[in-house]
C-alpha cells in the first residue's frame, strides 16, 4: 500500500524543477527587497531547497541575477527582434505591436521589478549594470532604432533624429515600470498602463507620420 503522504524533502521530490524554482524565488525576492538585501539563503528557503543545493546551480548571487535576466527578459527581446525582422506591414503598426507586447510580457508582470532594481542599484553594482546594459538595454535600444530606420526608409515615417526619438519612445515605458513598483502600490489613481501607452503611441506615431502621408496605420 502506498503511503498517502510524500515525506521526501521538496528538493528530492522535484529534482528537475530545482533551477526553475530557484529562479522564481529569486525574482520574488529581488523585486521585493532589491539586489543588495536579497540573501542566497532566503532564496533557497523560499524555493524549498538547501543553500548547498542552490550553489550546485549558481556560483553566487551575481550569477543568479544574470540567470534571472537571461531566462525572463532576454528571450522576450529575442522574440521581439524576430517579430521585427518578419513583419511586413506599416512601421507604425510594428512599433505599436512591439511596445504593447512589451507591456504585456514584461511591464505588466512581476519581472518588470528587475528593470526598476537595475535603475535603482546600478551605481552600487557596476558590473551587473554593465551586464544588463549589454544584454538588455543595448539590444532593446537597437531594436527600437531599427524600427524607426525601417519606417523612414519605407517613407512611412518622416526624417527624425533616430537616437533622440528612440529615447523618447523608451522613456514612458521606464516611467510605467517605476510607477508600478514605487507609487503604484500605494496610490494607483487613474493611470491604466495599456491606455497610457495607447495614448502615447497615438501621439508619437502621428508625430512620426509624414505630413502628406496617404496610408494611415491600422487603428489601435
Tab-separated table of C-alpha atoms in Angstrom:
chain	number	residue	atom	x	y	z
A	1	UNK	CA	0.000	0.000	0.000
A	2	UNK	CA	1.366	3.391	-0.956
A	3	UNK	CA	1.777	5.997	1.710
A	4	UNK	CA	-0.678	8.868	1.083
A	5	UNK	CA	1.927	11.370	2.221
A	6	UNK	CA	5.148	12.080	0.347
A	7	UNK	CA	7.653	12.610	3.140
A	8	UNK	CA	10.646	13.278	0.914
A	9	UNK	CA	12.087	16.794	1.076
A	10	UNK	CA	10.923	19.074	-1.700
A	11	UNK	CA	14.370	19.116	-3.270
A	12	UNK	CA	14.282	15.329	-3.619
A	13	UNK	CA	10.741	15.205	-4.970
A	14	UNK	CA	11.274	17.740	-7.738
A	15	UNK	CA	14.845	17.485	-8.942
A	16	UNK	CA	14.076	18.602	-12.482
A	17	UNK	CA	12.321	21.708	-11.212
A	18	UNK	CA	15.131	22.942	-8.971
A	19	UNK	CA	16.585	25.655	-11.269
A	20	UNK	CA	13.125	26.947	-12.186
A	21	UNK	CA	12.043	27.071	-8.547
A	22	UNK	CA	15.222	28.887	-7.589
A	23	UNK	CA	14.794	31.423	-10.377
A	24	UNK	CA	11.147	32.013	-9.443
A	25	UNK	CA	12.125	32.541	-5.820
A	26	UNK	CA	14.954	34.854	-6.869
A	27	UNK	CA	12.617	37.031	-8.937
A	28	UNK	CA	10.252	37.328	-5.968
A	29	UNK	CA	12.979	38.370	-3.571
A	30	UNK	CA	14.909	40.631	-5.936
A	31	UNK	CA	11.695	42.530	-6.672
A	32	UNK	CA	10.593	42.638	-3.036
A	33	UNK	CA	13.946	43.507	-1.443
A	34	UNK	CA	16.310	44.685	-4.159
A	35	UNK	CA	19.625	43.113	-5.083
A	36	UNK	CA	21.681	44.220	-2.080
A	37	UNK	CA	19.161	42.996	0.507
A	38	UNK	CA	18.453	39.622	-1.103
A	39	UNK	CA	20.346	36.778	0.570
A	40	UNK	CA	21.006	33.459	-1.099
A	41	UNK	CA	19.836	31.534	1.956
A	42	UNK	CA	16.478	33.296	1.697
A	43	UNK	CA	16.205	32.397	-1.973
A	44	UNK	CA	16.949	28.755	-1.170
A	45	UNK	CA	14.443	28.749	1.670
A	46	UNK	CA	11.680	30.194	-0.469
A	47	UNK	CA	12.426	27.670	-3.217
A	48	UNK	CA	12.300	24.850	-0.678
A	49	UNK	CA	15.890	23.705	-1.116
A	50	UNK	CA	19.055	23.878	0.937
A	51	UNK	CA	21.584	26.644	0.400
A	52	UNK	CA	24.054	23.971	-0.688
A	53	UNK	CA	21.658	22.881	-3.411
A	54	UNK	CA	21.443	26.447	-4.683
A	55	UNK	CA	25.233	26.520	-5.068
A	56	UNK	CA	25.034	23.456	-7.320
A	57	UNK	CA	23.338	25.654	-9.915
A	58	UNK	CA	24.539	29.197	-9.214
A	59	UNK	CA	28.014	30.165	-8.074
A	60	UNK	CA	26.939	33.382	-6.343
A	61	UNK	CA	24.192	35.998	-6.188
A	62	UNK	CA	25.513	37.813	-9.241
A	63	UNK	CA	25.245	34.671	-11.381
A	64	UNK	CA	21.761	34.023	-10.026
A	65	UNK	CA	20.715	37.538	-11.026
A	66	UNK	CA	22.162	37.082	-14.507
A	67	UNK	CA	20.245	33.817	-14.876
A	68	UNK	CA	17.032	35.584	-13.882
A	69	UNK	CA	17.563	38.210	-16.580
A	70	UNK	CA	18.582	35.654	-19.206
A	71	UNK	CA	15.548	33.449	-18.609
A	72	UNK	CA	12.840	36.061	-18.040
A	73	UNK	CA	13.770	39.165	-20.072
A	74	UNK	CA	16.324	38.298	-22.764
A	75	UNK	CA	14.071	35.703	-24.500
A	76	UNK	CA	11.308	38.303	-24.810
A	77	UNK	CA	13.748	40.642	-26.553
A	78	UNK	CA	14.766	37.835	-28.889
A	79	UNK	CA	11.151	37.148	-29.818
A	80	UNK	CA	10.565	40.846	-30.434
A	81	UNK	CA	13.646	41.018	-32.675
A	82	UNK	CA	12.272	38.120	-34.714
A	83	UNK	CA	8.905	39.838	-34.929
A	84	UNK	CA	10.547	42.993	-36.250
A	85	UNK	CA	12.534	41.041	-38.862
A	86	UNK	CA	9.452	39.170	-40.123
A	87	UNK	CA	6.868	41.983	-40.030
A	88	UNK	CA	5.579	43.080	-43.431
A	89	UNK	CA	3.051	45.799	-42.589
A	90	UNK	CA	3.220	49.516	-41.827
A	91	UNK	CA	6.028	50.526	-39.492
A	92	UNK	CA	3.574	52.343	-37.216
A	93	UNK	CA	1.704	49.074	-36.669
A	94	UNK	CA	5.004	47.315	-35.979
A	95	UNK	CA	6.101	49.888	-33.412
A	96	UNK	CA	2.729	49.763	-31.699
A	97	UNK	CA	2.793	45.951	-31.598
A	98	UNK	CA	6.290	45.744	-30.123
A	99	UNK	CA	5.626	48.302	-27.399
A	100	UNK	CA	2.250	46.898	-26.389
A	101	UNK	CA	3.677	43.371	-26.382
A	102	UNK	CA	6.491	44.599	-24.149
A	103	UNK	CA	3.987	45.814	-21.582
A	104	UNK	CA	2.016	42.567	-21.708
A	105	UNK	CA	5.098	40.312	-21.489
A	106	UNK	CA	7.329	42.364	-19.167
A	107	UNK	CA	5.750	45.538	-17.836
A	108	UNK	CA	2.552	44.006	-16.500
A	109	UNK	CA	4.376	41.138	-14.795
A	110	UNK	CA	6.467	40.849	-11.664
A	111	UNK	CA	9.682	40.618	-13.667
A	112	UNK	CA	9.306	44.320	-14.506
A	113	UNK	CA	10.591	44.916	-10.980
A	114	UNK	CA	14.012	43.835	-12.257
A	115	UNK	CA	14.020	46.884	-14.530
A	116	UNK	CA	13.423	49.168	-11.559
A	117	UNK	CA	16.014	47.268	-9.487
A	118	UNK	CA	18.712	47.921	-12.088
A	119	UNK	CA	17.759	51.575	-12.310
A	120	UNK	CA	17.903	51.995	-8.541
A	121	UNK	CA	21.029	49.953	-7.750
A	122	UNK	CA	23.216	50.274	-10.845
A	123	UNK	CA	25.564	52.728	-9.154
A	124	UNK	CA	26.379	50.270	-6.383
A	125	UNK	CA	26.834	47.254	-8.669
A	126	UNK	CA	28.579	48.499	-11.836
A	127	UNK	CA	29.393	45.016	-13.140
A	128	UNK	CA	25.745	43.989	-13.022
A	129	UNK	CA	24.764	47.298	-14.583
A	130	UNK	CA	27.166	46.631	-17.473
A	131	UNK	CA	25.779	43.120	-17.891
A	132	UNK	CA	22.236	44.486	-18.056
A	133	UNK	CA	23.330	47.234	-20.428
A	134	UNK	CA	24.911	44.712	-22.803
A	135	UNK	CA	22.206	42.054	-22.780
A	136	UNK	CA	19.020	44.086	-22.372
A	137	UNK	CA	19.328	47.847	-22.830
A	138	UNK	CA	21.587	47.840	-25.881
A	139	UNK	CA	19.532	45.187	-27.675
A	140	UNK	CA	16.246	46.893	-26.874
A	141	UNK	CA	17.588	50.267	-27.978
A	142	UNK	CA	18.910	48.870	-31.257
A	143	UNK	CA	15.589	47.196	-31.939
A	144	UNK	CA	13.571	50.385	-31.494
A	145	UNK	CA	16.062	52.319	-33.607
A	146	UNK	CA	15.781	49.686	-36.333
A	147	UNK	CA	12.002	50.159	-36.454
A	148	UNK	CA	12.448	53.900	-36.880
A	149	UNK	CA	15.047	53.335	-39.607
A	150	UNK	CA	12.657	50.922	-41.313
A	151	UNK	CA	9.834	53.437	-41.262
A	152	UNK	CA	11.998	56.261	-42.617
A	153	UNK	CA	13.456	54.090	-45.387
A	154	UNK	CA	9.977	52.995	-46.473
A	155	UNK	CA	8.639	56.552	-46.410
A	156	UNK	CA	6.233	55.696	-43.583
A	157	UNK	CA	7.953	57.962	-41.039
A	158	UNK	CA	9.358	61.424	-41.608
A	159	UNK	CA	13.050	62.145	-41.120
A	160	UNK	CA	13.838	62.373	-37.409
A	161	UNK	CA	16.870	62.135	-35.146
A	162	UNK	CA	16.742	58.374	-34.573
A	163	UNK	CA	18.912	58.432	-31.467
A	164	UNK	CA	16.777	61.051	-29.747
A	165	UNK	CA	13.457	59.583	-30.881
A	166	UNK	CA	14.481	56.146	-29.620
A	167	UNK	CA	14.985	57.573	-26.131
A	168	UNK	CA	11.666	59.431	-26.358
A	169	UNK	CA	9.911	56.123	-27.075
A	170	UNK	CA	11.715	54.274	-24.272
A	171	UNK	CA	11.055	56.914	-21.603
A	172	UNK	CA	7.337	56.249	-20.977
A	173	UNK	CA	7.939	52.509	-20.656
A	174	UNK	CA	10.514	53.131	-17.941
A	175	UNK	CA	8.160	55.586	-16.270
A	176	UNK	CA	5.379	52.990	-16.149
A	177	UNK	CA	7.661	50.418	-14.519
A	178	UNK	CA	8.864	52.935	-11.939
A	179	UNK	CA	5.279	53.948	-11.223
A	180	UNK	CA	4.150	50.347	-10.880
A	181	UNK	CA	6.814	49.411	-8.345
A	182	UNK	CA	7.004	52.723	-6.468
A	183	UNK	CA	3.938	54.937	-6.470
A	184	UNK	CA	1.531	52.404	-7.941
A	185	UNK	CA	1.307	50.037	-4.942
A	186	UNK	CA	0.417	52.974	-2.687
A	187	UNK	CA	-1.907	55.011	-4.881
A	188	UNK	CA	-2.938	53.666	-8.262
A	189	UNK	CA	-5.046	56.697	-9.188
A	190	UNK	CA	-6.487	56.802	-12.693
A	191	UNK	CA	-3.404	55.606	-14.554
A	192	UNK	CA	-4.068	52.485	-16.634
A	193	UNK	CA	-0.798	51.419	-18.290
A	194	UNK	CA	-2.267	49.941	-21.514
A	195	UNK	CA	-4.424	53.033	-22.037
A	196	UNK	CA	-1.458	55.275	-21.215
A	197	UNK	CA	0.742	53.508	-23.779
A	198	UNK	CA	-2.016	53.612	-26.391
A	199	UNK	CA	-2.423	57.363	-25.872
A	200	UNK	CA	1.324	57.938	-26.006
A	201	UNK	CA	1.670	55.878	-29.172
A	202	UNK	CA	-1.187	57.742	-30.825
A	203	UNK	CA	0.623	61.000	-30.157
A	204	UNK	CA	4.098	59.697	-31.073
A	205	UNK	CA	3.046	57.937	-34.252
A	206	UNK	CA	1.116	60.905	-35.558
A	207	UNK	CA	4.241	62.931	-34.931
A	208	UNK	CA	6.309	60.421	-36.912
A	209	UNK	CA	3.979	60.194	-39.897
A	210	UNK	CA	4.912	62.326	-42.910
A	211	UNK	CA	2.757	65.422	-43.315
A	212	UNK	CA	1.478	64.132	-46.672
A	213	UNK	CA	1.039	60.502	-45.592
A	214	UNK	CA	-1.534	58.749	-47.744
A	215	UNK	CA	-1.620	55.461	-45.846
A	216	UNK	CA	-2.759	55.636	-42.238
A	217	UNK	CA	-1.622	52.854	-39.895
A	218	UNK	CA	-4.228	50.479	-38.555
A	219	UNK	CA	-6.196	51.927	-35.653
A	220	UNK	CA	-5.311	50.578	-32.201
